[in-house]
PDB file of C-alpha atoms in Angstrom:
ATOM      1  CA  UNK L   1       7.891   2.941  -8.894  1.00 51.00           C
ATOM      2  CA  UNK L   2       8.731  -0.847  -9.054  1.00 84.00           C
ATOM      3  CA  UNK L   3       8.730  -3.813  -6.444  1.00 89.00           C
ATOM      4  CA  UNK L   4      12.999  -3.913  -6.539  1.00 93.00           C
ATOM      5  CA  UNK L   5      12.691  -0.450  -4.627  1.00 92.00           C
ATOM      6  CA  UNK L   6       9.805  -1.757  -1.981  1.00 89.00           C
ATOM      7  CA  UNK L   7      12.062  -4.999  -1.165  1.00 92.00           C
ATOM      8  CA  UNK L   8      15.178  -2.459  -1.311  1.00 93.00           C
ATOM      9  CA  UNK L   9      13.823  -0.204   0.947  1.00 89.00           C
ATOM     10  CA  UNK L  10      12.585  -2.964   3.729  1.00 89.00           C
ATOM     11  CA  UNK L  11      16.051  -5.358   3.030  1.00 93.00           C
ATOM     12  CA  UNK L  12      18.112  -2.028   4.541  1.00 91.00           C
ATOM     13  CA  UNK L  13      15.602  -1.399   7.173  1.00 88.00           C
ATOM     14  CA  UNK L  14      16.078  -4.965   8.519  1.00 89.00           C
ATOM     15  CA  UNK L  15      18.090  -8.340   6.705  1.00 92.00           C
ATOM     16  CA  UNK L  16      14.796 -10.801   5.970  1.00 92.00           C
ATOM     17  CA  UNK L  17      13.881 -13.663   4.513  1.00 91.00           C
ATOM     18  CA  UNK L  18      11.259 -13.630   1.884  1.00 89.00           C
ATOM     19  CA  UNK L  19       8.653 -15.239   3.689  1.00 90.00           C
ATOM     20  CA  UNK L  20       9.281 -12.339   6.473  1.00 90.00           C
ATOM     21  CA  UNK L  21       9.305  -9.534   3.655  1.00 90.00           C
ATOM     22  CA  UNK L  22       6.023 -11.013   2.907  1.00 89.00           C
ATOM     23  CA  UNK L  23       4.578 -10.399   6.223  1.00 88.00           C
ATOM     24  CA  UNK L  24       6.247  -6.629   6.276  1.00 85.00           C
ATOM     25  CA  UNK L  25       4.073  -6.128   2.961  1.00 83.00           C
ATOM     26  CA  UNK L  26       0.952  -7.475   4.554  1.00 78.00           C
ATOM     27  CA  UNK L  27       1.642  -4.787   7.790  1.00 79.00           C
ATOM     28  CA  UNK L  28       3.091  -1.509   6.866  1.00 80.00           C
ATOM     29  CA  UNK L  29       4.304  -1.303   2.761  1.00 77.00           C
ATOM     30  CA  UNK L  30       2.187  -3.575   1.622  1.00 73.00           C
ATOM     31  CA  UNK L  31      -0.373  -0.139   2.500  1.00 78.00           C
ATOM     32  CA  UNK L  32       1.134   1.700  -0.748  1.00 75.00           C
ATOM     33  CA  UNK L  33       3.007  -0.741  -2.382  1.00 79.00           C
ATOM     34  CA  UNK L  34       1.561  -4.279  -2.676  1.00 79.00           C
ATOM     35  CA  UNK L  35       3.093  -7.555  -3.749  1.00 84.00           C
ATOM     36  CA  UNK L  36       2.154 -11.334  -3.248  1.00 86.00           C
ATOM     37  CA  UNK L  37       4.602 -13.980  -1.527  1.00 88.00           C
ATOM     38  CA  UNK L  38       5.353 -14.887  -5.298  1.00 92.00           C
ATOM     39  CA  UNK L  39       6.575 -11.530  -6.913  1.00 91.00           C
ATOM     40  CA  UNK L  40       8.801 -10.860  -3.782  1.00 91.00           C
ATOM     41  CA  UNK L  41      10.326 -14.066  -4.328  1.00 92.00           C
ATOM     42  CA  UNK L  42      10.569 -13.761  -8.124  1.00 94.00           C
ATOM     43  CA  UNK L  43      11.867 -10.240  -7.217  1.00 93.00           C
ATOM     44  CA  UNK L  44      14.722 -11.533  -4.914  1.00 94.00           C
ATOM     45  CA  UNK L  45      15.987 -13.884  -7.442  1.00 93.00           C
ATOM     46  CA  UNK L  46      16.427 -11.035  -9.892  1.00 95.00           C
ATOM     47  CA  UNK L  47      18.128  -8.306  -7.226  1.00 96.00           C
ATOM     48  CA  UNK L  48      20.206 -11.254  -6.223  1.00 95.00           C
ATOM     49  CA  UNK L  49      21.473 -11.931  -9.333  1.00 96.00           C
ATOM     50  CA  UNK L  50      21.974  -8.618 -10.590  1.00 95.00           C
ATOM     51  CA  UNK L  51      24.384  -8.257  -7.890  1.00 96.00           C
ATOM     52  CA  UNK L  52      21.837  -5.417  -5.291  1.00 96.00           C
ATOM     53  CA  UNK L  53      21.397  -8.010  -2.445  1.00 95.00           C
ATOM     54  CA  UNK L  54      22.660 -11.246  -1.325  1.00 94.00           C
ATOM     55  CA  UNK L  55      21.718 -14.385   0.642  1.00 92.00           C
ATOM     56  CA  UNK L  56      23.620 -14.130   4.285  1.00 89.00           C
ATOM     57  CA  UNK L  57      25.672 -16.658   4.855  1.00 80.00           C
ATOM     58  CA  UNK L  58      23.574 -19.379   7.459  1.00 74.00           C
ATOM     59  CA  UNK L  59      24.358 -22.905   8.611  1.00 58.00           C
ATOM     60  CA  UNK L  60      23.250 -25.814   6.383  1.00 61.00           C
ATOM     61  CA  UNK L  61      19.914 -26.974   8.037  1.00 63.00           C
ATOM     62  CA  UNK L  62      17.163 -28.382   6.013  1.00 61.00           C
ATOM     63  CA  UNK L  63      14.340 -25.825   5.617  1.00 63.00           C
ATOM     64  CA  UNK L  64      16.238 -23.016   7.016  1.00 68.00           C
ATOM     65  CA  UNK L  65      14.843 -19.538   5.801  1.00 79.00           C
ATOM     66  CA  UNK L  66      17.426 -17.587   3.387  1.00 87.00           C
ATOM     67  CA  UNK L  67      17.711 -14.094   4.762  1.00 91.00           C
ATOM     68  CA  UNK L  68      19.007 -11.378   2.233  1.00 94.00           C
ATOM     69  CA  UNK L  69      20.615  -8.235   2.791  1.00 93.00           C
ATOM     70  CA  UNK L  70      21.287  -4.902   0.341  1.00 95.00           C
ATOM     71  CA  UNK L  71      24.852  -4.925  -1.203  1.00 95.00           C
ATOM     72  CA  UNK L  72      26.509  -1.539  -1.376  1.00 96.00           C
ATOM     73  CA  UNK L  73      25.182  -1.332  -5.039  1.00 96.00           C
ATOM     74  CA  UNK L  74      21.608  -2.064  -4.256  1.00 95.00           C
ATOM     75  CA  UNK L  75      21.903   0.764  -1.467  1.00 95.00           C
ATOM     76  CA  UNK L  76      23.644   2.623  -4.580  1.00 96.00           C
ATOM     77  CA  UNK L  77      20.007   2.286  -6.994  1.00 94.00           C
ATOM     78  CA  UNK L  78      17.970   2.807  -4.560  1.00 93.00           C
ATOM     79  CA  UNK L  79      19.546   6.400  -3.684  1.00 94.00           C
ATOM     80  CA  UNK L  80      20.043   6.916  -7.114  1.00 93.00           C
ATOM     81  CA  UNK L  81      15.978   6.144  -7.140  1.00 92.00           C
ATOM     82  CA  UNK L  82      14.888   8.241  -4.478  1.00 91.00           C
ATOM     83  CA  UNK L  83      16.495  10.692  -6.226  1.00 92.00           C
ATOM     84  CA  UNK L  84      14.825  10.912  -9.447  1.00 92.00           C
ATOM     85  CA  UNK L  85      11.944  12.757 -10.395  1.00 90.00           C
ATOM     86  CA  UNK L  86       9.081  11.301 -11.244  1.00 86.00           C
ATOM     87  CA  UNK L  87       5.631  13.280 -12.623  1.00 85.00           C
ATOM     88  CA  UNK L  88       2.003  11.550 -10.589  1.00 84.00           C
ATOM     89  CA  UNK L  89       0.596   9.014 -11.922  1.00 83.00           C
ATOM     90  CA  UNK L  90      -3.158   9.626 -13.032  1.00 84.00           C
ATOM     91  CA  UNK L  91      -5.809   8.058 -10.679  1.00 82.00           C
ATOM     92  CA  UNK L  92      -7.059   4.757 -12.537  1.00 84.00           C
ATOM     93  CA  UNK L  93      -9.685   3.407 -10.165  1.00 87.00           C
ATOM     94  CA  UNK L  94     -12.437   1.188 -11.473  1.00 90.00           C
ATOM     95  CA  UNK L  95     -15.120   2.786  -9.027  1.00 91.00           C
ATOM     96  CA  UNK L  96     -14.778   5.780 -10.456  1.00 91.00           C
ATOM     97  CA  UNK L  97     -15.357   4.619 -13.375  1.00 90.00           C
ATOM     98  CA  UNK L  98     -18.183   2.488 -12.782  1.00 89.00           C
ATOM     99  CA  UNK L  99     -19.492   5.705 -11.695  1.00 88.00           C
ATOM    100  CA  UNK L 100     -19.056   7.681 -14.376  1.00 88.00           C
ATOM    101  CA  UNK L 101     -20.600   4.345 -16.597  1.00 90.00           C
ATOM    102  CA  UNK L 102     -23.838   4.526 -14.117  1.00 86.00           C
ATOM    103  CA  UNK L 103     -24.323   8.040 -15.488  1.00 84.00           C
ATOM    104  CA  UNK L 104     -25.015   6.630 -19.033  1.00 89.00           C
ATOM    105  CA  UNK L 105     -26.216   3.109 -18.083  1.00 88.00           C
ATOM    106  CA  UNK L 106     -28.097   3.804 -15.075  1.00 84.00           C
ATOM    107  CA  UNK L 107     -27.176   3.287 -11.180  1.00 84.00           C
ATOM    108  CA  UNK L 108     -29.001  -0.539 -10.393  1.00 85.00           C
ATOM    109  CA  UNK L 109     -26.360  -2.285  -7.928  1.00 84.00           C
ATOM    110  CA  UNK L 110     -24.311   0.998  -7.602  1.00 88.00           C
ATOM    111  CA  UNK L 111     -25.690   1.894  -4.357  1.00 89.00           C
ATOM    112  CA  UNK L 112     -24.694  -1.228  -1.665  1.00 92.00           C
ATOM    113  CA  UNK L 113     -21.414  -1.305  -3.941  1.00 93.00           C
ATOM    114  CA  UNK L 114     -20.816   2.529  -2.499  1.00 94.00           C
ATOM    115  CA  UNK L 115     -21.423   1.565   0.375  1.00 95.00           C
ATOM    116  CA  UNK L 116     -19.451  -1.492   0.371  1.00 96.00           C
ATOM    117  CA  UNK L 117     -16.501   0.570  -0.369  1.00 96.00           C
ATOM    118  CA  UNK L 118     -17.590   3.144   2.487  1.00 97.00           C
ATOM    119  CA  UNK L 119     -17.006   0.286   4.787  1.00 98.00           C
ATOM    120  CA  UNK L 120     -13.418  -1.287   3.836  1.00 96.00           C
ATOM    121  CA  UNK L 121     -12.278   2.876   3.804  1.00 97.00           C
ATOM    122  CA  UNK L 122     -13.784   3.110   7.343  1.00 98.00           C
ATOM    123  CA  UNK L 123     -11.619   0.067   8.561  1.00 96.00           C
ATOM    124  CA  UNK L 124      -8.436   1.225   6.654  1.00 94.00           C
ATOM    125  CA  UNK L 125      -8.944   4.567   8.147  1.00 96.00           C
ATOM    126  CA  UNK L 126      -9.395   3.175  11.794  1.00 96.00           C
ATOM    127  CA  UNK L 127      -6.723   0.999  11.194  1.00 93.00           C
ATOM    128  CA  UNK L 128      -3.991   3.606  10.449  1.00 93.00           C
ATOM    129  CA  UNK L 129      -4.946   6.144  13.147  1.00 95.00           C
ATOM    130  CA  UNK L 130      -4.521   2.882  15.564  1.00 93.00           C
ATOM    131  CA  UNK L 131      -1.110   2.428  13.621  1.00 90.00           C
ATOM    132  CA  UNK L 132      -0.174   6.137  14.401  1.00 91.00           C
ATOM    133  CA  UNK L 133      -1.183   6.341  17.550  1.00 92.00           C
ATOM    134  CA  UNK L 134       0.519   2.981  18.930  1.00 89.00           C
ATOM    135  CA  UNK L 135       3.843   4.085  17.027  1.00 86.00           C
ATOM    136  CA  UNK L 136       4.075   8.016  16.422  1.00 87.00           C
ATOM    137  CA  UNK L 137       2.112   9.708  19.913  1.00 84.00           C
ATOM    138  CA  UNK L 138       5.145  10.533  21.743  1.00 75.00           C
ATOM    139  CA  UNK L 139       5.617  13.260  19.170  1.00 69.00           C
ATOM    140  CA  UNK L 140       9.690  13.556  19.333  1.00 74.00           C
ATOM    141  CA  UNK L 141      10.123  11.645  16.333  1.00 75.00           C
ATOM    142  CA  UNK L 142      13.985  11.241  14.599  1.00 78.00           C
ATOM    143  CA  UNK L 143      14.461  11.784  10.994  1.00 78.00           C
ATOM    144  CA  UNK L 144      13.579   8.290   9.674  1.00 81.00           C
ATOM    145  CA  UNK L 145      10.690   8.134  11.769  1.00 83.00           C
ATOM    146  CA  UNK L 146       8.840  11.080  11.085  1.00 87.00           C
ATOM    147  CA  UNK L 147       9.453   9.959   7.005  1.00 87.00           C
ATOM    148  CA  UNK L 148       7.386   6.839   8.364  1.00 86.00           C
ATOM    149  CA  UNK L 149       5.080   9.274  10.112  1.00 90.00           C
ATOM    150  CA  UNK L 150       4.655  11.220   7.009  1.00 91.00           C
ATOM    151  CA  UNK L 151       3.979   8.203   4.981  1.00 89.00           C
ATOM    152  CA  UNK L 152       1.784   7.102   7.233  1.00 91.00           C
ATOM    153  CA  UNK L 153      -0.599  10.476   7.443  1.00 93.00           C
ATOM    154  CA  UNK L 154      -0.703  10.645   3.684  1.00 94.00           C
ATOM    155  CA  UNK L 155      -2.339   7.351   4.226  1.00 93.00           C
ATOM    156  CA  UNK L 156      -4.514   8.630   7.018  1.00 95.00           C
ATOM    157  CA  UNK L 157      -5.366  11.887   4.434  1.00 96.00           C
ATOM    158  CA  UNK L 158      -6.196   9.500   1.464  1.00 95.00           C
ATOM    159  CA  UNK L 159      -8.352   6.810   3.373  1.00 96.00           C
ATOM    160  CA  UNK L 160     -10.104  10.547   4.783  1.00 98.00           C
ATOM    161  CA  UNK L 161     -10.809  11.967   1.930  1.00 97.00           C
ATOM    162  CA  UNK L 162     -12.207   8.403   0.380  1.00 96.00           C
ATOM    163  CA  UNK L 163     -15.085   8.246   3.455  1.00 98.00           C
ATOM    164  CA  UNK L 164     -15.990  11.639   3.138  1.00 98.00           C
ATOM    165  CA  UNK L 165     -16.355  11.457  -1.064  1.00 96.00           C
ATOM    166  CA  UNK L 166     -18.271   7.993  -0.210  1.00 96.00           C
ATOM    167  CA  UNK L 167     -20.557   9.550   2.187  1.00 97.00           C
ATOM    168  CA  UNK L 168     -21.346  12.414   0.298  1.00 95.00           C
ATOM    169  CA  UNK L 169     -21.522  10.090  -3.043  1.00 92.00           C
ATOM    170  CA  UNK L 170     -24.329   7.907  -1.107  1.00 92.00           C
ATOM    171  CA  UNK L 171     -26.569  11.076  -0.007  1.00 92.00           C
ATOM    172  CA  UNK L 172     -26.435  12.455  -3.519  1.00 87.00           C
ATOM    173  CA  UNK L 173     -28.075   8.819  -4.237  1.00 82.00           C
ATOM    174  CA  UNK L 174     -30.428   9.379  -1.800  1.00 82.00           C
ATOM    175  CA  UNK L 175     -31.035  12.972  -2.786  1.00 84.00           C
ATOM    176  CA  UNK L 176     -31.513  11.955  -6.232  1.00 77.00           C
ATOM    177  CA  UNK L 177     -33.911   8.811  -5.327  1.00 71.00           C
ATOM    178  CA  UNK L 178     -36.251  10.955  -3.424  1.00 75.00           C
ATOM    179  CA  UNK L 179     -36.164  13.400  -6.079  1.00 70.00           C
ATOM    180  CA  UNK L 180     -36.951  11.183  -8.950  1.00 61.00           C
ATOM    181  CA  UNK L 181     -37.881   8.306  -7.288  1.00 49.00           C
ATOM    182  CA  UNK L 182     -35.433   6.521  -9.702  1.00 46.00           C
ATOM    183  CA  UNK L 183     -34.155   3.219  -8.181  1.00 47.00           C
ATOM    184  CA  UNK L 184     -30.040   3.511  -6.936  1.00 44.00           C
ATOM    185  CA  UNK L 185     -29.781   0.117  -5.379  1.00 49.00           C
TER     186      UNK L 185
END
């Protein structure tokens, strides 16, 4: 997976400039597929020159926002993308592994830092089911939307699953502190 393919993908739903690709990250890729102002940018230089997008042609005016479009050959890669297979990638999260660390090293600080975590899934969570239900409840959804959907409830099934590990992570801490009366905090 690479950045090209996120900007690809958003430049054919909708010409942009990159400060406005920027914002589209922060709201609805940006979810999956993150990228700072600075890496689009960096990003649209290099799709620009290798001939996948171009600037649309705009009236000289000082300060004026360049808006880019796909080129027929950057629709071309990113078909030829979708396309390809590509095995999972293995989960690399550093909570996990801080977890797995506490096991050897002892769980001081773990606790609050579980529930920390508990929190910010929470608010994603919420966040997404407002997203669905503001843009998918009517239900007949068209091809491209119901990909959207789709994306969307894998989100909503991730961000699930994450509150209800964390919540059973934190009462095997409890469990464990009553049992033992060793300190998880």
């Amino acid at each position: 997976m690479s950045l090209p393919h996120a900007i690809l993908t958003a430049l054919l739903e909708k010409p942009s400039s990159g400060l406005e690709l920027t914002r589209r990250f922060d709201r609805s890729i940006g979810f999956f597929w993150s990228a700072t102002h600075q890496q689009i940018y960096r990003e649209l230089g290099k799709l620009e020159q290798s001939g996948l997008i171009h600037a649309l042609a705009q009236s000289p005016s000082r300060g004026q926002k360049r808006e880019y479009e796909v080129l027929p050959a950057g629709r071309v890669e990113l078909t030829a993308w979708v396309a390809t297979g590509q095995d999972p990638k293995p989960i690399r999260d550093a909570l996990l592994l801080r977890l797995r660390a506490a096991a050897v090293v002892g769980r001081d600080g773990l606790g609050p830092e579980l529930e920390r975590h508990l929190a910010a899934h929470r608010r994603q969570l919420a966040e997404y089911e407002a997203i669905e239900e503001r843009d998918f409840a009517g239900g007949d959804l068209g091809g491209e939307a119901r990909l959207r959907h789709l994306v969307l409830r894998a989100g909503i099934g991730l961000e699930t699953f994450w509150v209800e590990w964390l919540t059973e992570s934190l009462a095997e801490f409890r469990r464990a502190d009553t049992a033992g009366g060793v300190r998880a905090g």
